[in-house]
XYZ file of C-alpha atoms in Angstrom:
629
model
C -13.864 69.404 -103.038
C -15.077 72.684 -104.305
C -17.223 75.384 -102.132
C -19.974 77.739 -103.696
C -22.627 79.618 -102.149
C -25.179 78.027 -104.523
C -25.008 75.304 -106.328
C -28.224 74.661 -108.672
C -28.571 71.661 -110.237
C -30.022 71.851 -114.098
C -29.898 74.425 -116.482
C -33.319 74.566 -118.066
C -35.562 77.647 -117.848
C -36.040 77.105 -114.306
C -32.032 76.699 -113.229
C -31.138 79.781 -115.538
C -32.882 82.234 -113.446
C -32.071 80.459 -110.122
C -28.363 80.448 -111.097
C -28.356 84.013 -112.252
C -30.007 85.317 -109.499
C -27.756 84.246 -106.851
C -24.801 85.285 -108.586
C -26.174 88.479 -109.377
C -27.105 89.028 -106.261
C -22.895 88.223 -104.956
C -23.269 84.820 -104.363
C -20.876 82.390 -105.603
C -22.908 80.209 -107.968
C -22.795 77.162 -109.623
C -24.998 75.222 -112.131
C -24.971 72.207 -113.763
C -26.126 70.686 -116.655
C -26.343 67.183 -117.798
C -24.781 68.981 -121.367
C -23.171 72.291 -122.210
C -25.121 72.371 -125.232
C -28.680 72.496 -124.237
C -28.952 75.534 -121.568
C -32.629 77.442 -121.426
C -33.425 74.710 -124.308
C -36.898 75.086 -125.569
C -38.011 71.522 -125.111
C -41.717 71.567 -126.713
C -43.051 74.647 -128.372
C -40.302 77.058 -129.310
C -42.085 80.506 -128.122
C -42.330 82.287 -124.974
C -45.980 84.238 -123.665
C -49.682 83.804 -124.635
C -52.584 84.507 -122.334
C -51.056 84.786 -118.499
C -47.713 82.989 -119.449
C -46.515 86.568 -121.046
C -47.733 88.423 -117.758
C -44.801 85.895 -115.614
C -42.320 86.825 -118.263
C -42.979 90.877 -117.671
C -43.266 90.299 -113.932
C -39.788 88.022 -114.352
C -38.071 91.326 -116.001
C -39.185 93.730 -113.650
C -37.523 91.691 -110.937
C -34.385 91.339 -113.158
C -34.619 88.140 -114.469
C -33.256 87.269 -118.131
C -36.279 85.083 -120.532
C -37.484 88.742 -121.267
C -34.072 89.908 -122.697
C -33.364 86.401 -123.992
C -36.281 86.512 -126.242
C -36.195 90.074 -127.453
C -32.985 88.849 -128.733
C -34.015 85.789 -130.557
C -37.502 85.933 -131.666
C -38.497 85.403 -135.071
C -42.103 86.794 -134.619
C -43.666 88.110 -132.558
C -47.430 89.759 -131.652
C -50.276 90.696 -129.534
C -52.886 88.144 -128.304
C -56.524 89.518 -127.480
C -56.953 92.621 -129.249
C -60.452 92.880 -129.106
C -60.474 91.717 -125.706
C -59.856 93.835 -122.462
C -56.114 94.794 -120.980
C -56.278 91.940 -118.294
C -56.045 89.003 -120.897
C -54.085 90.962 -123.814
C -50.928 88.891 -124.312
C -47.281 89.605 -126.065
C -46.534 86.244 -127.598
C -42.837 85.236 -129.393
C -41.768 82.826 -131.428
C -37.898 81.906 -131.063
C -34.988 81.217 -133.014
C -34.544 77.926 -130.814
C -30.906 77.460 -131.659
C -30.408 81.157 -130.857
C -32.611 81.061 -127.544
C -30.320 78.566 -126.059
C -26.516 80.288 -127.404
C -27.585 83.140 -126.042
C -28.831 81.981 -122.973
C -25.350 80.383 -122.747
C -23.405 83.197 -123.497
C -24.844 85.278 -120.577
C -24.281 82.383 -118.274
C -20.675 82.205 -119.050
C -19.883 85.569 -119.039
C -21.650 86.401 -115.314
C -19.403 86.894 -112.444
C -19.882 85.136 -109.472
C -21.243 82.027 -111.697
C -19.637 78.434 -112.995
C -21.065 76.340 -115.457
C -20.263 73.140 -115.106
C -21.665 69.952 -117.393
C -22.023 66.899 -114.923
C -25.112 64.933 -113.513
C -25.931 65.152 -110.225
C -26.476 61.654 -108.299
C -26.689 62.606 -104.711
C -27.336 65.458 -102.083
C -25.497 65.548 -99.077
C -27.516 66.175 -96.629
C -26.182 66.882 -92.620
C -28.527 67.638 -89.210
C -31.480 67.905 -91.749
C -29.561 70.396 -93.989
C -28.537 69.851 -97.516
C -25.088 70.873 -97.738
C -23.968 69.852 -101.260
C -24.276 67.397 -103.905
C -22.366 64.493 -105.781
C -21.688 63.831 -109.664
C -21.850 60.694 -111.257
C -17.670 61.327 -111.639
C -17.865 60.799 -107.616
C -16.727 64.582 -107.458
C -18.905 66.650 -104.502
C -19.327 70.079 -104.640
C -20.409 71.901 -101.124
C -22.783 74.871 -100.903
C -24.957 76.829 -98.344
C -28.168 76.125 -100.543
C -29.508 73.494 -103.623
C -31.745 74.626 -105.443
C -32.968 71.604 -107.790
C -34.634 72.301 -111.529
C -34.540 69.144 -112.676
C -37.733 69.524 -115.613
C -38.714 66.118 -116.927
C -35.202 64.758 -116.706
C -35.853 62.445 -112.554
C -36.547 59.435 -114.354
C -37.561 60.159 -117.586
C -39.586 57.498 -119.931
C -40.637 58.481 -123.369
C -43.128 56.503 -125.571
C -43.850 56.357 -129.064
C -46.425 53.744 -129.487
C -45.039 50.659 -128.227
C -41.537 51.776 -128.305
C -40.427 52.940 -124.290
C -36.941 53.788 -123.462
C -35.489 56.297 -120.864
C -34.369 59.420 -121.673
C -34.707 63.113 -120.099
C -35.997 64.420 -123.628
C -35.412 62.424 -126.968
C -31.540 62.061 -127.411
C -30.844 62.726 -123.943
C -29.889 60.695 -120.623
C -32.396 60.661 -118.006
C -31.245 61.234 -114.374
C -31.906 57.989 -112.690
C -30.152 58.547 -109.487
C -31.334 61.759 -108.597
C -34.555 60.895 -107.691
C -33.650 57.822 -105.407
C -31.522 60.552 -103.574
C -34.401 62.177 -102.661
C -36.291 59.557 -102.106
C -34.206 58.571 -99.337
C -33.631 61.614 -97.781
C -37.669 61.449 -97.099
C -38.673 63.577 -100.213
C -42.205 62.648 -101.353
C -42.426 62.023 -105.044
C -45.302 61.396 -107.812
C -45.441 60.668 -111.310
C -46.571 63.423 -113.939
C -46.620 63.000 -118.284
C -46.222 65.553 -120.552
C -45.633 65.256 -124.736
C -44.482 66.858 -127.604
C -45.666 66.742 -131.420
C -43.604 65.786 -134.279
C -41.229 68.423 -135.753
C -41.599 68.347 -139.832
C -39.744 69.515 -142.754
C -40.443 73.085 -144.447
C -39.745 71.849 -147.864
C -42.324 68.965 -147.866
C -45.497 71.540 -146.558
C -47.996 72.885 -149.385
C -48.667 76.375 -147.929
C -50.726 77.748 -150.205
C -53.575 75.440 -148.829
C -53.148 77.126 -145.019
C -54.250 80.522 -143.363
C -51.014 82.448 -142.768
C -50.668 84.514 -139.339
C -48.234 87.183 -139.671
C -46.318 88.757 -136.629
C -47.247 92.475 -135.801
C -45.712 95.139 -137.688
C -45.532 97.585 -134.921
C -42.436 97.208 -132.733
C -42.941 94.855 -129.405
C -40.859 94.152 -126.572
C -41.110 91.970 -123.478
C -38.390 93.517 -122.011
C -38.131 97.177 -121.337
C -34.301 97.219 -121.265
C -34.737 96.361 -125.069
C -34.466 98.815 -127.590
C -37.194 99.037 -129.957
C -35.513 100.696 -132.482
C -33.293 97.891 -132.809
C -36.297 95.248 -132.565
C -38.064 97.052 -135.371
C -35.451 96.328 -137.490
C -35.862 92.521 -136.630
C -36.927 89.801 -140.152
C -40.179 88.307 -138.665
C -41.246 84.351 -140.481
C -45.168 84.246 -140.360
C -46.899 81.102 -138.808
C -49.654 79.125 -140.803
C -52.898 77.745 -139.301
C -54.493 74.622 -140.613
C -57.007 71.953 -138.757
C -57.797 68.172 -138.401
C -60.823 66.537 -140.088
C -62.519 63.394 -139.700
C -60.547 61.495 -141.674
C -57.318 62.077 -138.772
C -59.966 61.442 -135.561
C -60.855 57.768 -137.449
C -56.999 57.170 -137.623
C -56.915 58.056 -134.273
C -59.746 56.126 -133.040
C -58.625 52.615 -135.407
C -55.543 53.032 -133.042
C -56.815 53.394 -129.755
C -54.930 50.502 -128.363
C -51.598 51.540 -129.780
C -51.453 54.615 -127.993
C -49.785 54.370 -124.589
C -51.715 56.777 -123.189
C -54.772 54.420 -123.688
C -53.462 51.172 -123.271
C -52.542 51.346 -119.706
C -48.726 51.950 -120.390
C -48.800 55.229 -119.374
C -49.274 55.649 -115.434
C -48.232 59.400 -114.826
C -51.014 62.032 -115.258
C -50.778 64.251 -118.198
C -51.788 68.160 -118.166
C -55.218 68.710 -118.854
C -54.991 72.146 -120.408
C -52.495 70.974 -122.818
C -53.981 67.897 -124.166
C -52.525 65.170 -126.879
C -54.425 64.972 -129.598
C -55.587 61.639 -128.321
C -57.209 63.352 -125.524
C -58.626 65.547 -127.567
C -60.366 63.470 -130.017
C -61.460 60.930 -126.576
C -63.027 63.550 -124.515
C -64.433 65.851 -127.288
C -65.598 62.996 -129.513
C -68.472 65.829 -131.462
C -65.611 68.640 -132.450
C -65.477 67.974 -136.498
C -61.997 69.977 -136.563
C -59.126 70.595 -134.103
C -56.863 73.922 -134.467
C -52.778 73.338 -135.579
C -50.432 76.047 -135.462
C -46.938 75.409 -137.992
C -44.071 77.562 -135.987
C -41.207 77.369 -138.049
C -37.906 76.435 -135.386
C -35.576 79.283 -136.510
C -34.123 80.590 -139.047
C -31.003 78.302 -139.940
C -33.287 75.324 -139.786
C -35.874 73.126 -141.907
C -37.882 72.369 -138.930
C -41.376 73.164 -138.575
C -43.282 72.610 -134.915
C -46.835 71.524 -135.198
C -48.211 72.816 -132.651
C -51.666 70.787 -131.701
C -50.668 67.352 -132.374
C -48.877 66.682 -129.943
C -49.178 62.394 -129.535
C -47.305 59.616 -128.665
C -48.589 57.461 -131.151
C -46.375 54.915 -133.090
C -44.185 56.737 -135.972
C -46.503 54.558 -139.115
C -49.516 56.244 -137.220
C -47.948 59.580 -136.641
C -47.293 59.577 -140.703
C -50.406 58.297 -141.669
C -52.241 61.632 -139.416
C -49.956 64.064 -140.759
C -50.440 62.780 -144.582
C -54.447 63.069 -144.092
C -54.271 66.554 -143.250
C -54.587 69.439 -145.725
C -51.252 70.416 -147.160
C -49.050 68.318 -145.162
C -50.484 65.544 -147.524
C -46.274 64.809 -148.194
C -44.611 65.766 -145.207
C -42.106 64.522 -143.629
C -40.815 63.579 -140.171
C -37.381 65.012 -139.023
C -38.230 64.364 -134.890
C -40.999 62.097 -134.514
C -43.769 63.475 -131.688
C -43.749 61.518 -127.854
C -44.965 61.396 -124.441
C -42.966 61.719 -121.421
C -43.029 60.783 -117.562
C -41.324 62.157 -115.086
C -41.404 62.615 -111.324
C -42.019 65.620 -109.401
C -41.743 66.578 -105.974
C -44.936 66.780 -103.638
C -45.350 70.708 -103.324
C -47.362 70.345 -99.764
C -43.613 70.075 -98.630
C -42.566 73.460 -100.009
C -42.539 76.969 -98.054
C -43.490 80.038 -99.974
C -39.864 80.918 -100.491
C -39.850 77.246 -102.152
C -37.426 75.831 -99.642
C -38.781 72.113 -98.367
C -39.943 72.445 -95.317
C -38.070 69.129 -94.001
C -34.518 70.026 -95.478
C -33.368 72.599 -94.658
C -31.587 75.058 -97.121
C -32.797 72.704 -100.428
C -34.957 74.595 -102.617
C -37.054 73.240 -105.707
C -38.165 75.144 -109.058
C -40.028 74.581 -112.591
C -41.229 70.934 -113.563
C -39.887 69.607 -110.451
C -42.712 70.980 -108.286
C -45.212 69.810 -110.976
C -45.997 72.683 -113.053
C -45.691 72.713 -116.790
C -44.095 75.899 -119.278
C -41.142 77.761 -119.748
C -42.914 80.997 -118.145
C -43.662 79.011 -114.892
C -40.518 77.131 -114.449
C -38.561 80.441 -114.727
C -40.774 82.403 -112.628
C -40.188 79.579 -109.955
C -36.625 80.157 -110.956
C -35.790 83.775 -109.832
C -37.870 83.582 -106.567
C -35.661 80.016 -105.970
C -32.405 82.220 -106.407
C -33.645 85.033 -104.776
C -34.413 83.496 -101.412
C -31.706 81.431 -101.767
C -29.714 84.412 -101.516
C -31.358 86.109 -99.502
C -31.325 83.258 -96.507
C -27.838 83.118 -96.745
C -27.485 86.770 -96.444
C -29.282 86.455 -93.246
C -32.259 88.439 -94.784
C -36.272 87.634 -94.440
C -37.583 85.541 -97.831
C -39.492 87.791 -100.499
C -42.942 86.064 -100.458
C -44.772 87.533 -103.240
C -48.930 87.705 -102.428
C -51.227 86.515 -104.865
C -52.881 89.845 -105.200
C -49.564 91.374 -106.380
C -48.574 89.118 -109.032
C -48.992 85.942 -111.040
C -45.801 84.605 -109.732
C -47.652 85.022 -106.186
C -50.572 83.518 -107.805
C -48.908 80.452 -108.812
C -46.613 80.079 -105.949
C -49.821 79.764 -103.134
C -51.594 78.024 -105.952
C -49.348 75.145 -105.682
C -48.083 75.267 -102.342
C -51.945 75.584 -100.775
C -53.728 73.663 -103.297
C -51.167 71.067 -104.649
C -50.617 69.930 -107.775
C -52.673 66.546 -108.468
C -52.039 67.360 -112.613
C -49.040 69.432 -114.609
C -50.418 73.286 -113.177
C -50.264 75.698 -116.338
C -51.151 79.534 -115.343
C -54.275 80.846 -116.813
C -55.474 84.697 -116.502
C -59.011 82.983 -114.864
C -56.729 81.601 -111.719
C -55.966 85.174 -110.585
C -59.129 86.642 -109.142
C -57.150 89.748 -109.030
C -56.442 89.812 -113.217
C -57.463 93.489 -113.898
C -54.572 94.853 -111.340
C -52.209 92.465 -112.634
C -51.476 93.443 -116.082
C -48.833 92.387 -118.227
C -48.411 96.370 -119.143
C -48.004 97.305 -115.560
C -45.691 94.537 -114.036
C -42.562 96.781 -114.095
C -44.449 99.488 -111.944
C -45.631 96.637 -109.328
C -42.296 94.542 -109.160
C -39.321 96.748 -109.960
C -39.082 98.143 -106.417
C -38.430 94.822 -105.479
C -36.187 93.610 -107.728
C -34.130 96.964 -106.914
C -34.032 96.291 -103.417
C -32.584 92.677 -103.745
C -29.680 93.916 -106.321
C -31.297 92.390 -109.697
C -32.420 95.700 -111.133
C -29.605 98.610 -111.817
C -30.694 102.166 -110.585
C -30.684 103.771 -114.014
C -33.879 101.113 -114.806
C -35.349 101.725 -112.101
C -35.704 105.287 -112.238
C -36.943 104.508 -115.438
C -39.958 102.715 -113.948
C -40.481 105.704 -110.923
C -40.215 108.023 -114.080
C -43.175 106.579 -115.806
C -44.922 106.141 -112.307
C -44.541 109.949 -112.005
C -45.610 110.943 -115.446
C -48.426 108.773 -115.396
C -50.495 109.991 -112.323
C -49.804 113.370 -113.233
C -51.217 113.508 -116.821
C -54.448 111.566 -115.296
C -54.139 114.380 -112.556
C -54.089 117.092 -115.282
C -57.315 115.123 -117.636
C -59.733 115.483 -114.499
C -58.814 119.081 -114.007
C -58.893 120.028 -118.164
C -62.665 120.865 -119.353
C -63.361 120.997 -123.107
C -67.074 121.567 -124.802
C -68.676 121.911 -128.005
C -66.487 125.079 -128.753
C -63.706 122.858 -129.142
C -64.524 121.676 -132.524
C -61.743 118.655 -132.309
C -63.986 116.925 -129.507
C -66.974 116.054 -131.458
C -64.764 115.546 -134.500
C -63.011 112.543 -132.461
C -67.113 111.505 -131.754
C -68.417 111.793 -134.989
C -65.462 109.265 -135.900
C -66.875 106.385 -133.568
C -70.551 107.047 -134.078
C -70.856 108.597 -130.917
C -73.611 111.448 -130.188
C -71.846 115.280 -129.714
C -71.301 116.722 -126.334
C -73.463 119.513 -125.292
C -71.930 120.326 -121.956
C -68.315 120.663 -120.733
C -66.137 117.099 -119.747
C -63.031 116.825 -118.479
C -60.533 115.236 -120.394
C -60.312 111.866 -118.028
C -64.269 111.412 -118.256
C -63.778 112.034 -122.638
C -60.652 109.413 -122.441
C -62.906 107.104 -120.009
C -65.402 106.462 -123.773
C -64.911 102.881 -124.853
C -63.079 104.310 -128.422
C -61.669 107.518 -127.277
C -57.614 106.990 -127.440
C -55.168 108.886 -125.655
C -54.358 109.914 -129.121
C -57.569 111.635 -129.864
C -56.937 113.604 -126.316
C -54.053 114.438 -127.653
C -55.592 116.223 -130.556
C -57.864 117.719 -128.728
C -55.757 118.847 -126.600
C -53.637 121.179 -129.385
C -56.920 123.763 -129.574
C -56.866 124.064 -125.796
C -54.959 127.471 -124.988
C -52.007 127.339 -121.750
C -52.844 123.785 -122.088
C -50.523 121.191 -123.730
C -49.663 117.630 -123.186
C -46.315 116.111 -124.249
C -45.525 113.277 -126.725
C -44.388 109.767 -124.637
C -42.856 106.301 -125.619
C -45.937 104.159 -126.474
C -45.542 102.403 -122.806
C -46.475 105.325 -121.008
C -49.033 106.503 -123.065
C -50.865 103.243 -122.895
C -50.400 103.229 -118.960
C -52.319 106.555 -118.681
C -55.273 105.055 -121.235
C -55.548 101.891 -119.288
C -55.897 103.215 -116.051
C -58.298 106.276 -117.184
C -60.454 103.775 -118.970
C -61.013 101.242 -116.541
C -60.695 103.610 -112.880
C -64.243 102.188 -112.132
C -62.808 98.611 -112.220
C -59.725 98.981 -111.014
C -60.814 101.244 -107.545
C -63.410 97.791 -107.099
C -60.223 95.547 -107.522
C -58.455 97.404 -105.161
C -61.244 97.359 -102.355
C -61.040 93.755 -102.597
C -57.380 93.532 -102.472
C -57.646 95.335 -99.198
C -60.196 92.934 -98.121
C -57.872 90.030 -99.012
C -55.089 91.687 -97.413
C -56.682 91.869 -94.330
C -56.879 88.000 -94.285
C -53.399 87.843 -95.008
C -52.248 89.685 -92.468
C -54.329 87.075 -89.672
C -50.847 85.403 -89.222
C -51.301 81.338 -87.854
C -48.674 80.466 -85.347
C -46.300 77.993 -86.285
C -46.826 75.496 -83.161
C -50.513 75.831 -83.699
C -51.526 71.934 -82.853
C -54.957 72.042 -84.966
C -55.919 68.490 -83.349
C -56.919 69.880 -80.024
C -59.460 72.587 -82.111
C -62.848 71.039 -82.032
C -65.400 71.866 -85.132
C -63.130 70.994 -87.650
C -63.545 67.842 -89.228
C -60.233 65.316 -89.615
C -59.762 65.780 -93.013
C -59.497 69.157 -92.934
C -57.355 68.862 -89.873
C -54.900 66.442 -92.116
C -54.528 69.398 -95.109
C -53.853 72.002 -92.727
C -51.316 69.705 -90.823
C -49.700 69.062 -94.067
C -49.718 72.621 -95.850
C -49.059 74.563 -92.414
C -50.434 77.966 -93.478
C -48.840 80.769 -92.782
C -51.804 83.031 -92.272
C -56.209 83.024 -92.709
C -56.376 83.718 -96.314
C -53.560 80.645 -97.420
C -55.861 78.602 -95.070
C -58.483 79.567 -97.052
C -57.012 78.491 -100.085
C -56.290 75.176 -98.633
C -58.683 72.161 -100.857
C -60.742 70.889 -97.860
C -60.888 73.641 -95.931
C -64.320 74.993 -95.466
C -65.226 78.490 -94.550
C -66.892 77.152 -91.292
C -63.285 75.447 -90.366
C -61.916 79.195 -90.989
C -64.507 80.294 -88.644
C -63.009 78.084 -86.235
C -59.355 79.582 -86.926
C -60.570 82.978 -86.471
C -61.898 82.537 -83.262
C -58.894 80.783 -81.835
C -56.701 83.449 -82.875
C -59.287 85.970 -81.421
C -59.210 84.130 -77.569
C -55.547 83.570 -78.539
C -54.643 86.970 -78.737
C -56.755 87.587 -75.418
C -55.418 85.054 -73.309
């Protein structure tokens, strides 16, 4: 019988973080994976980011996490989402070599100290005094640890359809783990039933192009990670994607075949995610859109295989042919993986702390698909805290609980542990009510400190991050003190270029850089005809921190007055052996969800589905005679 720390059972995007956390971190680690071949596999789509998702993959780096790194090395394009929008929904998007994404991901698995990679399926955990203290493989071998942390994805049970074809599987080709989940089951663990799908995969050399829009990456160097170097990222080959659309003739197919769709015939029980609809759904609940939008990602560069991203079905293969061959150049395509739905079960997240550790079992900890959210991003965000209170418990040290107003990883971590997760939960920008602090461009200066302080972060980055910290509040500190006027003959040269009216009076450099056009480019030339004056040439990063937070100072001080206000709430802690039947004015129901969630404080109360501002009424003024008595 072997002894770890850790022991972390899967190896998906979830279990890579979790496992290198904890043996980053100096605890003796191991992971395992139903196969050696398939570690941090892209499953679905094969790119990383988007709107929100690329915010948890910069807030992932800056507490030392690895899908940041892992992409920089291996995408094949990459490029900036909502240009013309403002900073809180701009979004880095990638798309991956997917063969490379997962060798890579493999290679720094193998070579981390502390950490054992080991390809077996888990059957059982071993669970003593309501503490899970190890697991068994389907070889009958046990492993003992001091904490589980289980990232199972869509693999507990797995079905997949394709039309009226059902067979188990954790992904197409794969086994599905079907004694897992009874495990857990009878160790008291609460379990539903989620779907989620995938389109077909299609082959390069049987697409007309020349009938499709193509969508270039950006030609500027990009990074998700700021370890990466973007001199060597600039030298990176980048494949373009092509956009295309249905048309009526592909919602009739769809609509003749209603009743050989599993997902309308009743085969289908688990609920799917409603933000990333089949195209069944799609053509169902939107019956008046003429056109849907389809996205061809090529797979990588070794391979044939193109992702069509947007028709995702799990229609039966003469079906899935006859769709693709009605759309505009794909009119002879052909089918290399054929596009499916799968179920799945997940673990009811009203039994999970904020440090993701059930609150029945002791020392078992769940992360990614398994606590019913969908996407790479979100699994792996789950990951690192997983692995990082994992560690930190055995270390004897308090959990890092990250607050919603700090981070989307906060956001998403009280979203599903107060709110639940009745369908797949995908982040969105609109969930944080906090979205203008919580940039993707500033994660590193919100999160680093922590991820220094737990041992994920080396010293030489983070002194990196308090270097651009420093530089940036004192070149904002130097634009409000710098006046230039119409005797500067730069200043209304930079105006006349945006159609803006001259200045006749003196402004300061912050209140000229605070104009919607103004860059920190133009203050730069300015700047050169301003004597005993001069300001110095940083990496893009830096220079785009001090232009975000000049332009939008008015916004962000409101943000930050109701952060406080929300921070106040948070800090109304709830005592643990509160027994909320003997409060009176608050109605059973709501009693039942706050029995079940067990806030920690006022504002996850709050939060709470069911709970009513005049039940937190009733909470505040128990804690108020509490704290008298």
């Amino acid at each position: 019988m072997m002894k770890f720390d850790v022991i972390v059972v899967g190896a998906g995007h979830a279990g890579c973080e979790a496992a290198l956390a904890t043996a980053r971190m100096g605890m003796k680690t191991a992971i395992f994976t139903i196969s050696l071949d398939k570690i941090g596999y892209m499953s679905c789509n094969p790119s990383l980011g988007g709107p929100a998702k690329s915010h948890l993959v910069r807030e992932i780096d800056a507490l030392g996490g690895e899908i940041a790194k892992n992409i920089d090395k291996t995408f094949i394009q990459i490029r900036v989402l909502n240009t013309k929008k403002g900073p809180a929904v701009r979004s880095l998007r990638a798309q991956a070599d997917k063969a490379q994404y997962t060798v890579q991901m493999k290679k720094t698995l193998e070579n981390t100290e502390n950490l054992d990679v080991i390809q077996g399926m888990v059957t059982d955990i071993i669970i003593e005094d309501g503490k899970a203290i190890g697991v068994k493989t389907r070889e009958g071998v046990e492993y003992r640890g001091k904490a589980i942390i289980i990232a199972t994805g869509t693999f507990m049970r797995g079905l997949i359809h394709i039309g009226e074809s059902k067979f188990q599987g954790g992904r197409l080709g794969e086994l599905s783990s079907e004694d897992l989940p009874l495990s857990l089951e009878k160790i008291g663990i609460k379990l539903g039933r989620f779907k989620t799908g995938t389109p077909a995969r299609i082959d390069e050399r049987t697409i007309d192009f020349s009938k499709m829009e193509e969508q270039p990456g950006d030609t500027s160097p990009l990074r998700f990670s700021n370890s990466s170097s973007y001199e060597e990222l600039a030298k990176r080959k980048q494949i373009p994607c092509h956009l295309l659309h249905t048309n009526e003739k592909v919602h009739d197919i769809i609509r003749a075949n209603k009743d050989r769709s599993p997902l309308y015939n009743g085969t289908i029980v688990g609920t799917g995610p409603r933000y990333c609809p089949s195209i069944e759904d799609k053509i169902f609940k939107y019956p008046d859109k003429k056109q849907h939008h389809i996205f061809l990602e090529k797979e990588g560069y070794d391979t044939n295989e193109i992702y069509v991203a947007g028709l995702s079905n799990s229609l039966p293969a003469d079906v899935q042919y006859e769709i693709l061959h009605s759309i505009e150049g794909l009119e002879n395509a052909k089918i290399m993986r054929y596009a499916y739905a799968i179920e799945y079960d997940y673990v009811a997240t009203e039994e999970l702390t904020y440090s993701l550790e059930n609150k029945n079992i002791k020392n078992l900890y769940t992360a990614g698909q398994i606590n019913g959210t969908s996407g790479y991003e979100e699994a792996a965000a789950q990951g690192i805290m997983a692995g990082i209170n994992a560690a930190r418990k055995i270390q004897g040290k308090e959990p890092i609980i990250l607050d919603r107003a700090d981070s989307y990883i906060g956001t998403l971590i009280d979203d599903i542990v107060s709110k639940g997760t009745n369908e797949p939960y995908r982040m969105f920008t609109a969930r944080s009510e906090y979205r203008l602090i919580l940039r993707e461009d500033n994660a590193d200066l919100r999160l680093s400190k922590i991820g220094y302080e737990v041992g994920l972060v080396s010293k030489e980055e983070y002194e990196k991050v308090l270097f651009k910290e420093k530089v940036v509040k004192e070149v904002i500190e130097k634009l409000k003190k710098q006046y230039v006027g119409s005797s500067n003959s730069r200043v209304n040269e930079v105006l006349e270029k945006y159609n803006e009216k001259p200045v006749s009076n003196g402004i300061s450099l912050f209140e000229f850089l605070r104009r919607p056009d103004v860059t920190y480019k133009d203050i730069k030339y300015v700047a050169k005809l301003i004597e005993d004056f001069s300001l110095e040439d940083y990496i893009d990063d830096i220079e785009y921190q001090i232009e975000i937070q000049v332009k939008y100072s008015g916004y962000i001080e409101r943000a930050m007055k109701a952060i406080e206000k929300h921070k106040t709430l948070e800090d109304k802690k709830i005592p643990e052996n509160i027994d909320y039947d003997s409060l009176e004015n608050i109605p059973r129901e709501a009693k039942e969800k706050l029995k079940a969630v067990r806030p920690m404080n006022i504002g996850q109360a709050s939060r709470i589905s069911g709970v009513s501002p005049a039940d937190i009424q009733v909470l505040l003024i128990y804690l108020k005679m509490r704290g008298k008595n």
